[in-house]
Amino acid sequence: MASFSPHNELNVYESAEARFEVAAKKLGLEDGVYRFMRYPNKEITVYIPVELDSGQLEVFIGYRVHHSLVRGPCKGGIRYAPDVTLDEMRALASEMTWKCAVVNIPFGGAKGGVVCDPSKLSRYELERITRRYTAELSEWFGPERDVPAPDLGTNQQIMAWVMDTYSMHVRRTTTGVVTGKPVEMGGSLGRQQATGRGLLLVCDKALVKFGLKRDQTRVIIQGFGNVGSVAATLMHQAGYRIVGLADIYGGLYNESGFDIPKVTDWVYRQRKPLPEFSGGGARMTAQEVLFQPADIVIPAAVENQITRDNVQRLQTRILCEGANGPSTAYADEGLDRKGIFVIPDILANAGGVTVSYFEWVQDRGGFFWRESEVNERLKEILERSFDDVVSYAETNGVNNRIAAYMLAIDRVAFVLKLRGIYA
Ligand code: NAD
């Protein structure tokens, strides 16, 4: 693998750039095309004045980055978190471009966010922030321009407010302006489970490659939210043995496997911290659980969990990245050295954006599919994309991550050349 040197290992933008750099070099991308794709198409910063419930006026900072519109309207989540930065938005927007290209859906990449702590805001404050953020960006949003979706700290309700505000501005109900909406107002069946289901689908493909059986396969999942808990449930139902789990409060490891419906009941119905689960297991930190013996490790919580310093502690054959950016670019060399089969984030967690694409198609057609149709089409796309990436890696002698980037960059570059540069 070509070498790279991000200055700060934990800066997600530098990690994204480093990987782009390696893949672009391997592809022998021409200089101009390289420069075009390296930078975002547009970065917008908005200052959002909002009256809080107390009557005080506060100004929140919001961002929206369009990385690429080459293959179609740009697509990407809106994140509400106190540590949102423009660098993070840039990184995540470019990764959305590559993710959409890996699964070959007709979108470019975008990402947005507001610097705020949603846990400290009332429902009405969140609504006012969302509506003003959307109003500021309404000329850049649209089903043919930029289609947001939920991300950390945002949800279906926030998407409903984005859709309503945008619709008021353009004077017509436009459901296709966002995805991840409630099903009752144009959302897609299967969207909520799509990312977790995608993880099951790509793990199934990896098992075939390794000649493993589901019931002999030990799985560790870090994160028990939308992605992690759905993956745990579906994989448990499919016969996998889930031996490690973690959430923000800590981790648990149990070699004989967890009863996932009981864990789900504990966390979601009884609202108790996962590490206090009464059904057994050794307690440890949420990060420590990643380094226990397993066949598949699925980080599905936050970024930068696997680094240059800890990568050698992994005891797994397969690393399936449910979260965005759970491994740093520096960790990649260690993963290669250990011969770990990596299913990179831009492939592994692409189930969510794939069903978002289905939602956008259904909204525009005004005709909605059965859940079984959604799941079938998702399976077809993810299985084909897995095969594309793995065979690209084998043919070109690169690891799966660089193969996924190369495949994606090549697809974007091809369309860019066909379209040409408007001057
Ligand atoms: P979520 O907020 O629903 O769940 C996050 C989970 O991670 C929770 O269980 C939380 O307790 C846990 N967590 C938080 N901080 C942690 C820490 N430091 N250590 C261990 N656990 C921690 O979020 P989600 O939607 O499940 O998203 C998880 C990841 O997957 C994010 O990186 C997100 O960008 C990525 N992702 C999500 C989707 C999607 O459709 N939701 C799609 C693609 C990628």
Coordinates of N, CA and C in Angstrom, one line a residue, residues 90-292:
R90 N -16.8 17.9 6.2 CA -16.0 17.7 4.9 C -15.7 16.2 4.7
A91 N -15.2 15.6 5.8 CA -14.8 14.2 5.7 C -16.0 13.4 5.4
L92 N -17.1 13.6 6.2 CA -18.3 12.7 6.1 C -18.9 12.9 4.7
A93 N -18.9 14.2 4.2 CA -19.5 14.5 2.9 C -18.8 13.7 1.8
S94 N -17.4 13.7 1.9 CA -16.7 13.0 0.8 C -16.9 11.5 0.9
E95 N -17.0 11.0 2.2 CA -17.2 9.6 2.3 C -18.6 9.2 1.8
M96 N -19.6 10.1 1.9 CA -20.9 9.8 1.3 C -20.8 9.7 -0.2
T97 N -20.0 10.5 -0.9 CA -19.8 10.4 -2.3 C -19.3 9.0 -2.7
W98 N -18.3 8.6 -1.9 CA -17.7 7.3 -2.2 C -18.6 6.2 -1.9
K99 N -19.4 6.3 -0.8 CA -20.3 5.3 -0.4 C -21.4 5.1 -1.5
C100 N -22.0 6.2 -2.0 CA -23.0 6.1 -3.0 C -22.4 5.5 -4.3
A101 N -21.2 5.8 -4.6 CA -20.6 5.3 -5.8 C -20.3 3.8 -5.6
V102 N -19.9 3.4 -4.4 CA -19.5 1.9 -4.2 C -20.8 1.1 -4.5
V103 N -21.9 1.5 -4.0 CA -23.1 0.7 -4.2 C -23.9 1.1 -5.5
N104 N -23.2 2.1 -6.2 CA -23.7 2.4 -7.5 C -25.1 3.0 -7.5
I105 N -25.4 3.9 -6.6 CA -26.7 4.6 -6.6 C -26.5 6.0 -7.1
P106 N -27.5 6.7 -7.8 CA -27.2 7.9 -8.5 C -27.2 9.2 -7.6
F107 N -26.3 9.2 -6.6 CA -26.2 10.3 -5.7 C -24.7 10.7 -5.6
G108 N -24.5 12.0 -5.2 CA -23.2 12.4 -4.7 C -23.3 12.5 -3.2
G109 N -22.2 13.1 -2.6 CA -22.2 13.1 -1.1 C -22.4 14.5 -0.5
A110 N -23.0 14.5 0.6 CA -23.1 15.8 1.4 C -23.1 15.4 2.9
K111 N -23.0 16.4 3.7 CA -23.2 16.2 5.2 C -23.4 17.6 5.8
G112 N -24.2 17.6 6.8 CA -24.5 18.8 7.5 C -24.6 18.6 9.0
G113 N -24.6 19.7 9.7 CA -24.7 19.6 11.2 C -24.9 20.9 11.8
V114 N -25.4 20.8 13.1 CA -25.5 22.0 13.9 C -24.8 21.7 15.2
V115 N -24.0 22.7 15.6 CA -23.3 22.6 16.9 C -24.3 22.8 18.0
C116 N -24.7 21.8 18.6 CA -25.7 21.9 19.7 C -25.7 20.6 20.5
D117 N -26.3 20.6 21.7 CA -26.4 19.4 22.4 C -27.9 19.1 22.5
P118 N -28.4 18.2 21.6 CA -29.9 18.0 21.6 C -30.4 17.5 22.9
S119 N -29.6 16.8 23.8 CA -30.1 16.3 25.0 C -30.5 17.5 26.0
K120 N -29.9 18.7 25.7 CA -30.2 19.8 26.6 C -31.2 20.8 26.0
L121 N -31.8 20.4 24.9 CA -32.8 21.3 24.2 C -34.2 20.7 24.3
S122 N -35.2 21.6 24.4 CA -36.6 21.1 24.4 C -37.0 20.7 23.0
R123 N -38.1 20.0 22.9 CA -38.7 19.7 21.6 C -38.9 20.9 20.8
Y124 N -39.4 22.0 21.4 CA -39.7 23.2 20.7 C -38.4 24.0 20.2
E125 N -37.4 23.9 21.1 CA -36.1 24.5 20.7 C -35.6 23.8 19.5
L126 N -35.6 22.4 19.6 CA -35.1 21.6 18.4 C -35.9 21.9 17.2
E127 N -37.2 22.1 17.3 CA -38.0 22.4 16.1 C -37.6 23.8 15.5
R128 N -37.4 24.8 16.4 CA -37.0 26.1 15.9 C -35.6 26.1 15.2
I129 N -34.7 25.4 15.8 CA -33.4 25.2 15.2 C -33.5 24.6 13.9
T130 N -34.2 23.5 13.8 CA -34.4 22.7 12.6 C -35.0 23.6 11.5
R131 N -36.1 24.3 11.8 CA -36.8 25.1 10.8 C -35.9 26.2 10.3
R132 N -35.2 26.9 11.2 CA -34.4 28.0 10.8 C -33.2 27.5 9.9
Y133 N -32.6 26.4 10.4 CA -31.5 25.8 9.6 C -31.9 25.5 8.2
T134 N -33.1 24.9 8.1 CA -33.7 24.5 6.8 C -34.0 25.7 6.0
A135 N -34.6 26.8 6.6 CA -34.9 28.0 5.9 C -33.6 28.6 5.3
E136 N -32.6 28.6 6.1 CA -31.3 29.2 5.6 C -30.8 28.5 4.4
L137 N -31.0 27.1 4.4 CA -30.4 26.3 3.3 C -31.5 25.9 2.3
S138 N -32.7 26.5 2.3 CA -33.7 26.0 1.5 C -33.4 26.1 0.0
E139 N -32.6 27.1 -0.4 CA -32.3 27.2 -1.8 C -31.3 26.1 -2.3
W140 N -30.6 25.5 -1.3 CA -29.6 24.5 -1.7 C -30.2 23.1 -1.5
F141 N -31.3 22.9 -0.7 CA -31.9 21.6 -0.6 C -32.8 21.4 -1.7
G142 N -33.3 20.1 -1.9 CA -34.3 19.8 -3.0 C -34.1 18.4 -3.5
P143 N -35.1 17.8 -3.9 CA -35.0 16.4 -4.4 C -34.0 16.2 -5.6
E144 N -33.7 17.3 -6.3 CA -32.8 17.3 -7.4 C -31.4 17.9 -7.0
R145 N -31.3 18.4 -5.8 CA -30.1 19.1 -5.4 C -29.4 18.4 -4.2
D146 N -30.1 18.4 -3.1 CA -29.4 17.9 -1.9 C -30.5 17.3 -1.0
V147 N -30.4 16.0 -0.7 CA -31.4 15.3 0.0 C -30.9 14.9 1.4
P148 N -31.2 15.6 2.5 CA -30.7 15.2 3.8 C -31.4 14.0 4.4
A149 N -30.8 13.5 5.5 CA -31.3 12.3 6.2 C -30.9 12.4 7.6
P150 N -31.4 11.6 8.5 CA -31.0 11.6 9.9 C -29.6 11.2 10.1
D151 N -28.9 11.6 11.1 CA -27.6 11.2 11.5 C -27.6 11.3 13.1
L152 N -26.4 11.2 13.7 CA -26.3 11.3 15.1 C -27.1 12.5 15.7
G153 N -27.9 12.3 16.6 CA -28.6 13.4 17.3 C -29.9 13.9 16.5
T154 N -30.2 13.4 15.4 CA -31.4 13.7 14.6 C -32.2 12.5 14.3
N155 N -33.5 12.7 14.0 CA -34.4 11.5 13.9 C -35.5 11.8 12.9
Q156 N -36.4 10.9 12.8 CA -37.6 11.0 11.9 C -38.3 12.3 12.1
Q157 N -38.5 12.7 13.4 CA -39.3 13.9 13.6 C -38.6 15.1 13.0
I158 N -37.3 15.2 13.2 CA -36.5 16.3 12.6 C -36.6 16.3 11.1
M159 N -36.6 15.1 10.5 CA -36.7 15.1 9.0 C -38.1 15.6 8.6
A160 N -39.1 15.3 9.5 CA -40.5 15.8 9.2 C -40.5 17.3 9.2
W161 N -39.8 17.9 10.1 CA -39.8 19.4 10.2 C -39.0 20.0 9.0
V162 N -37.9 19.3 8.6 CA -37.2 19.7 7.4 C -38.1 19.7 6.2
M163 N -38.8 18.6 6.0 CA -39.7 18.4 4.9 C -40.8 19.5 4.9
D164 N -41.4 19.7 6.1 CA -42.4 20.7 6.1 C -41.9 22.1 5.8
T165 N -40.8 22.5 6.4 CA -40.3 23.8 6.2 C -39.9 24.1 4.8
Y166 N -39.2 23.1 4.2 CA -38.8 23.2 2.8 C -40.1 23.3 1.9
S167 N -41.1 22.5 2.2 CA -42.4 22.5 1.4 C -43.0 23.9 1.5
M168 N -43.0 24.5 2.7 CA -43.6 25.8 2.8 C -42.9 26.8 2.0
H169 N -41.6 26.7 1.9 CA -40.8 27.7 1.1 C -41.0 27.5 -0.4
V170 N -41.2 26.3 -0.8 CA -41.4 26.1 -2.3 C -42.8 26.0 -2.7
R171 N -43.7 26.2 -1.7 CA -45.2 26.2 -1.9 C -45.8 24.9 -2.5
R172 N -45.1 23.8 -2.2 CA -45.7 22.5 -2.5 C -45.1 21.4 -1.6
T173 N -46.0 20.5 -1.3 CA -45.5 19.4 -0.4 C -44.5 18.6 -1.2
T174 N -43.2 18.5 -0.7 CA -42.2 17.8 -1.4 C -41.5 16.8 -0.5
T175 N -42.1 15.6 -0.6 CA -41.6 14.5 0.4 C -40.2 14.1 0.0
G176 N -39.9 14.2 -1.3 CA -38.5 13.6 -1.7 C -37.4 14.5 -1.3
V177 N -37.6 15.6 -0.5 CA -36.5 16.4 -0.1 C -35.7 15.9 1.0
V178 N -36.2 14.9 1.8 CA -35.5 14.2 2.8 C -35.8 12.8 2.8
T179 N -34.9 11.9 3.4 CA -35.2 10.5 3.6 C -35.1 10.3 5.1
G180 N -35.6 9.1 5.5 CA -35.6 8.8 6.9 C -36.8 9.4 7.6
K181 N -37.8 9.7 6.8 CA -39.0 10.3 7.3 C -39.9 9.3 7.9
P182 N -40.9 9.7 8.7 CA -41.9 8.7 9.1 C -42.6 8.0 7.9
V183 N -42.9 6.8 8.0 CA -43.5 6.0 6.9 C -44.9 6.7 6.5
E184 N -45.6 7.3 7.5 CA -46.9 7.9 7.2 C -46.8 9.1 6.3
M185 N -45.6 9.7 6.2 CA -45.5 10.9 5.3 C -44.4 10.7 4.2
G186 N -44.4 9.4 3.7 CA -43.5 9.2 2.5 C -42.2 8.5 2.9
G187 N -42.0 8.0 4.1 CA -40.9 7.2 4.4 C -41.0 5.8 3.8
S188 N -39.8 5.1 3.8 CA -39.9 3.8 3.3 C -39.9 2.7 4.3
L189 N -40.7 1.7 4.1 CA -40.7 0.5 5.0 C -39.2 0.0 4.9
G190 N -38.7 -0.5 6.0 CA -37.4 -1.1 6.0 C -36.3 -0.2 6.2
R191 N -36.5 1.2 6.2 CA -35.4 2.1 6.3 C -34.7 2.1 7.6
Q192 N -35.6 2.0 8.7 CA -35.0 2.0 10.1 C -34.1 0.9 10.3
Q193 N -34.3 -0.3 9.7 CA -33.5 -1.5 9.9 C -32.4 -1.6 8.9
A194 N -32.4 -0.7 7.9 CA -31.6 -1.0 6.7 C -30.1 -1.1 6.9
T195 N -29.6 -0.3 7.8 CA -28.1 -0.3 8.0 C -27.7 -1.6 8.7
G196 N -28.5 -2.0 9.8 CA -28.2 -3.2 10.5 C -28.4 -4.4 9.6
R197 N -29.4 -4.4 8.8 CA -29.7 -5.5 7.8 C -28.5 -5.6 6.9
G198 N -28.0 -4.5 6.4 CA -26.9 -4.5 5.5 C -25.7 -5.1 6.1
L199 N -25.5 -4.9 7.4 CA -24.3 -5.6 8.1 C -24.5 -7.1 8.1
L200 N -25.7 -7.5 8.3 CA -25.9 -9.0 8.2 C -25.6 -9.5 6.8
L201 N -26.1 -8.8 5.8 CA -25.9 -9.2 4.4 C -24.4 -9.4 4.1
V202 N -23.6 -8.3 4.4 CA -22.2 -8.4 4.0 C -21.4 -9.4 4.9
C203 N -21.9 -9.6 6.2 CA -21.2 -10.7 7.0 C -21.5 -12.0 6.4
D204 N -22.8 -12.2 5.9 CA -23.1 -13.5 5.3 C -22.2 -13.8 4.1
K205 N -21.9 -12.7 3.3 CA -21.1 -12.9 2.2 C -19.6 -13.3 2.6
A206 N -19.2 -12.6 3.7 CA -17.8 -12.9 4.2 C -17.7 -14.4 4.7
L207 N -18.8 -14.9 5.3 CA -18.8 -16.2 5.8 C -18.6 -17.2 4.7
V208 N -19.3 -17.0 3.6 CA -19.2 -17.9 2.4 C -17.7 -17.9 2.0
K209 N -17.1 -16.7 1.9 CA -15.7 -16.6 1.5 C -14.8 -17.4 2.4
F210 N -15.1 -17.4 3.7 CA -14.2 -18.1 4.7 C -14.7 -19.5 5.0
G211 N -15.7 -20.0 4.3 CA -16.3 -21.3 4.6 C -16.7 -21.5 6.0
L212 N -17.2 -20.4 6.6 CA -17.7 -20.5 8.0 C -19.2 -20.7 8.1
K213 N -19.7 -21.3 9.2 CA -21.2 -21.4 9.3 C -21.6 -20.4 10.4
R214 N -22.8 -19.9 10.2 CA -23.3 -18.9 11.1 C -23.2 -19.3 12.6
D215 N -23.6 -20.6 12.9 CA -23.7 -21.0 14.3 C -22.3 -21.2 14.9
Q216 N -21.3 -21.2 14.0 CA -19.9 -21.3 14.6 C -19.2 -20.0 14.6
T217 N -20.0 -18.9 14.3 CA -19.3 -17.6 14.1 C -19.6 -16.7 15.3
R218 N -18.5 -16.3 16.0 CA -18.7 -15.4 17.2 C -18.6 -14.0 16.7
V219 N -19.5 -13.2 17.2 CA -19.6 -11.8 16.8 C -19.6 -10.8 18.0
I220 N -18.8 -9.8 17.8 CA -18.8 -8.7 18.8 C -19.3 -7.5 18.2
I221 N -20.3 -6.8 18.9 CA -20.8 -5.6 18.3 C -20.7 -4.4 19.3
Q222 N -20.0 -3.4 19.0 CA -19.9 -2.2 19.8 C -20.9 -1.2 19.4
G223 N -21.8 -0.7 20.3 CA -22.8 0.2 19.9 C -24.1 -0.6 19.9
F224 N -25.1 -0.1 20.6 CA -26.4 -0.8 20.7 C -27.5 0.1 20.4
G225 N -27.3 1.0 19.4 CA -28.3 2.0 18.9 C -29.0 1.5 17.7
N226 N -29.3 2.4 16.8 CA -30.1 2.0 15.6 C -29.3 0.9 14.8
V227 N -28.0 1.1 14.6 CA -27.3 0.2 13.8 C -27.0 -1.1 14.6
G228 N -26.3 -0.9 15.8 CA -25.9 -2.1 16.5 C -27.0 -3.0 17.0
S229 N -28.0 -2.4 17.5 CA -29.1 -3.3 18.1 C -29.8 -4.0 17.0
V230 N -30.0 -3.4 15.8 CA -30.7 -4.1 14.7 C -29.8 -5.2 14.2
A231 N -28.5 -4.9 14.0 CA -27.6 -5.9 13.6 C -27.5 -7.1 14.5
A232 N -27.5 -6.8 15.9 CA -27.5 -7.9 16.9 C -28.7 -8.7 16.7
T233 N -29.9 -8.1 16.6 CA -31.2 -8.8 16.6 C -31.2 -9.7 15.3
L234 N -30.9 -9.1 14.2 CA -31.0 -9.9 12.9 C -30.0 -11.0 12.9
M235 N -28.8 -10.7 13.4 CA -27.7 -11.7 13.3 C -28.0 -12.8 14.3
H236 N -28.6 -12.5 15.4 CA -29.0 -13.5 16.4 C -30.1 -14.4 15.8
Q237 N -31.1 -13.7 15.2 CA -32.1 -14.5 14.6 C -31.6 -15.4 13.5
A238 N -30.5 -15.0 12.8 CA -30.0 -15.7 11.7 C -29.1 -16.9 12.2
G239 N -28.8 -16.9 13.5 CA -28.0 -18.0 14.0 C -26.6 -17.7 14.4
Y240 N -26.2 -16.5 14.3 CA -24.8 -16.1 14.7 C -24.8 -16.1 16.2
R241 N -23.6 -16.3 16.8 CA -23.4 -16.2 18.2 C -22.8 -14.9 18.6
I242 N -23.7 -14.0 19.3 CA -23.2 -12.7 19.6 C -22.5 -12.8 21.0
V243 N -21.2 -12.7 21.0 CA -20.5 -12.9 22.3 C -20.0 -11.6 23.0
G244 N -20.1 -10.5 22.3 CA -19.6 -9.2 22.9 C -20.6 -8.1 22.5
L245 N -20.9 -7.2 23.5 CA -21.8 -6.1 23.2 C -21.2 -4.9 24.0
A246 N -21.5 -3.7 23.5 CA -21.1 -2.5 24.3 C -22.0 -1.4 23.9
D247 N -22.2 -0.5 24.9 CA -22.8 0.8 24.5 C -22.0 1.9 25.3
I248 N -22.5 3.1 25.3 CA -21.7 4.2 25.9 C -21.3 3.9 27.4
Y249 N -22.1 3.1 28.0 CA -21.8 2.8 29.5 C -20.8 1.8 29.7
G250 N -20.4 1.0 28.7 CA -19.4 -0.1 28.9 C -19.7 -1.3 28.0
G251 N -18.9 -2.4 28.2 CA -19.0 -3.6 27.4 C -19.2 -4.8 28.2
L252 N -19.6 -5.9 27.6 CA -19.9 -7.2 28.2 C -19.4 -8.2 27.2
Y253 N -18.7 -9.3 27.7 CA -18.3 -10.4 26.9 C -18.7 -11.7 27.5
N254 N -19.3 -12.6 26.6 CA -19.7 -13.9 27.1 C -19.5 -14.9 26.0
E255 N -18.5 -15.7 26.2 CA -18.1 -16.7 25.1 C -19.3 -17.6 24.7
S256 N -20.2 -17.8 25.6 CA -21.3 -18.7 25.1 C -22.5 -18.0 24.4
G257 N -22.4 -16.7 24.4 CA -23.3 -15.9 23.5 C -24.5 -15.3 24.4
F258 N -25.0 -14.2 23.9 CA -26.1 -13.5 24.6 C -27.4 -13.8 24.0
D259 N -28.4 -13.8 24.9 CA -29.8 -13.9 24.4 C -30.2 -12.5 24.0
I260 N -30.2 -12.2 22.7 CA -30.4 -10.8 22.3 C -31.8 -10.2 22.6
P261 N -32.8 -11.0 22.4 CA -34.1 -10.4 22.8 C -34.2 -10.0 24.2
K262 N -33.5 -10.7 25.1 CA -33.4 -10.3 26.5 C -32.6 -9.0 26.7
V263 N -31.5 -8.9 26.0 CA -30.7 -7.7 26.1 C -31.5 -6.5 25.6
T264 N -32.2 -6.7 24.5 CA -33.0 -5.6 23.9 C -34.1 -5.2 24.9
D265 N -34.7 -6.1 25.5 CA -35.7 -5.8 26.5 C -35.1 -5.0 27.6
W266 N -33.9 -5.4 28.1 CA -33.2 -4.8 29.2 C -32.9 -3.3 28.8
V267 N -32.4 -3.1 27.6 CA -31.9 -1.7 27.2 C -33.1 -0.9 26.8
Y268 N -34.0 -1.4 26.0 CA -35.1 -0.6 25.4 C -36.4 -0.5 26.2
R269 N -36.8 -1.7 26.8 CA -38.0 -1.6 27.6 C -37.8 -1.2 29.0
Q270 N -36.7 -1.8 29.6 CA -36.5 -1.5 31.0 C -35.6 -0.3 31.2
R271 N -35.0 0.2 30.1 CA -34.2 1.4 30.0 C -33.0 1.3 31.0
K272 N -32.3 0.2 31.0 CA -31.2 0.0 31.9 C -29.9 0.0 31.1
P273 N -28.7 0.4 31.7 CA -27.5 0.4 31.0 C -27.1 -1.0 30.6
L274 N -26.7 -1.2 29.3 CA -26.3 -2.5 28.8 C -25.4 -3.3 29.7
P275 N -24.3 -2.7 30.2 CA -23.3 -3.5 31.0 C -23.8 -4.0 32.3
E276 N -25.0 -3.6 32.7 CA -25.5 -4.1 33.9 C -26.5 -5.3 33.6
F277 N -26.5 -5.7 32.4 CA -27.4 -6.8 32.0 C -27.3 -8.0 32.9
S278 N -28.4 -8.5 33.4 CA -28.4 -9.6 34.4 C -28.1 -11.0 33.8
G279 N -28.1 -11.1 32.5 CA -28.0 -12.4 31.9 C -26.6 -12.9 31.7
G280 N -25.6 -12.4 32.4 CA -24.2 -12.9 32.4 C -23.3 -12.2 31.5
G281 N -22.0 -12.5 31.7 CA -21.0 -11.8 30.9 C -20.0 -11.0 31.7
A282 N -18.7 -11.0 31.2 CA -17.7 -10.3 32.0 C -17.8 -8.8 31.6
R283 N -17.7 -7.9 32.6 CA -17.8 -6.5 32.3 C -16.4 -5.9 31.9
M284 N -16.4 -5.0 31.0 CA -15.2 -4.3 30.6 C -15.6 -3.0 30.0
T285 N -14.6 -2.2 29.5 CA -14.9 -0.9 28.9 C -15.5 -1.2 27.5
A286 N -16.1 -0.2 27.0 CA -16.7 -0.3 25.6 C -15.7 -0.6 24.6
Q287 N -14.5 -0.1 24.8 CA -13.4 -0.2 23.8 C -12.8 -1.6 23.9
E288 N -12.6 -2.0 25.2 CA -11.9 -3.3 25.5 C -12.7 -4.5 24.8
V289 N -14.0 -4.4 24.7 CA -14.7 -5.5 24.2 C -14.3 -5.8 22.7
L290 N -13.8 -4.8 22.0 CA -13.4 -5.0 20.6 C -12.2 -5.9 20.5
F291 N -11.5 -6.1 21.6 CA -10.2 -6.9 21.5 C -10.4 -8.3 22.1
Q292 N -11.6 -8.7 22.3 CA -11.8 -10.1 22.8 C -11.9 -11.0 21.6

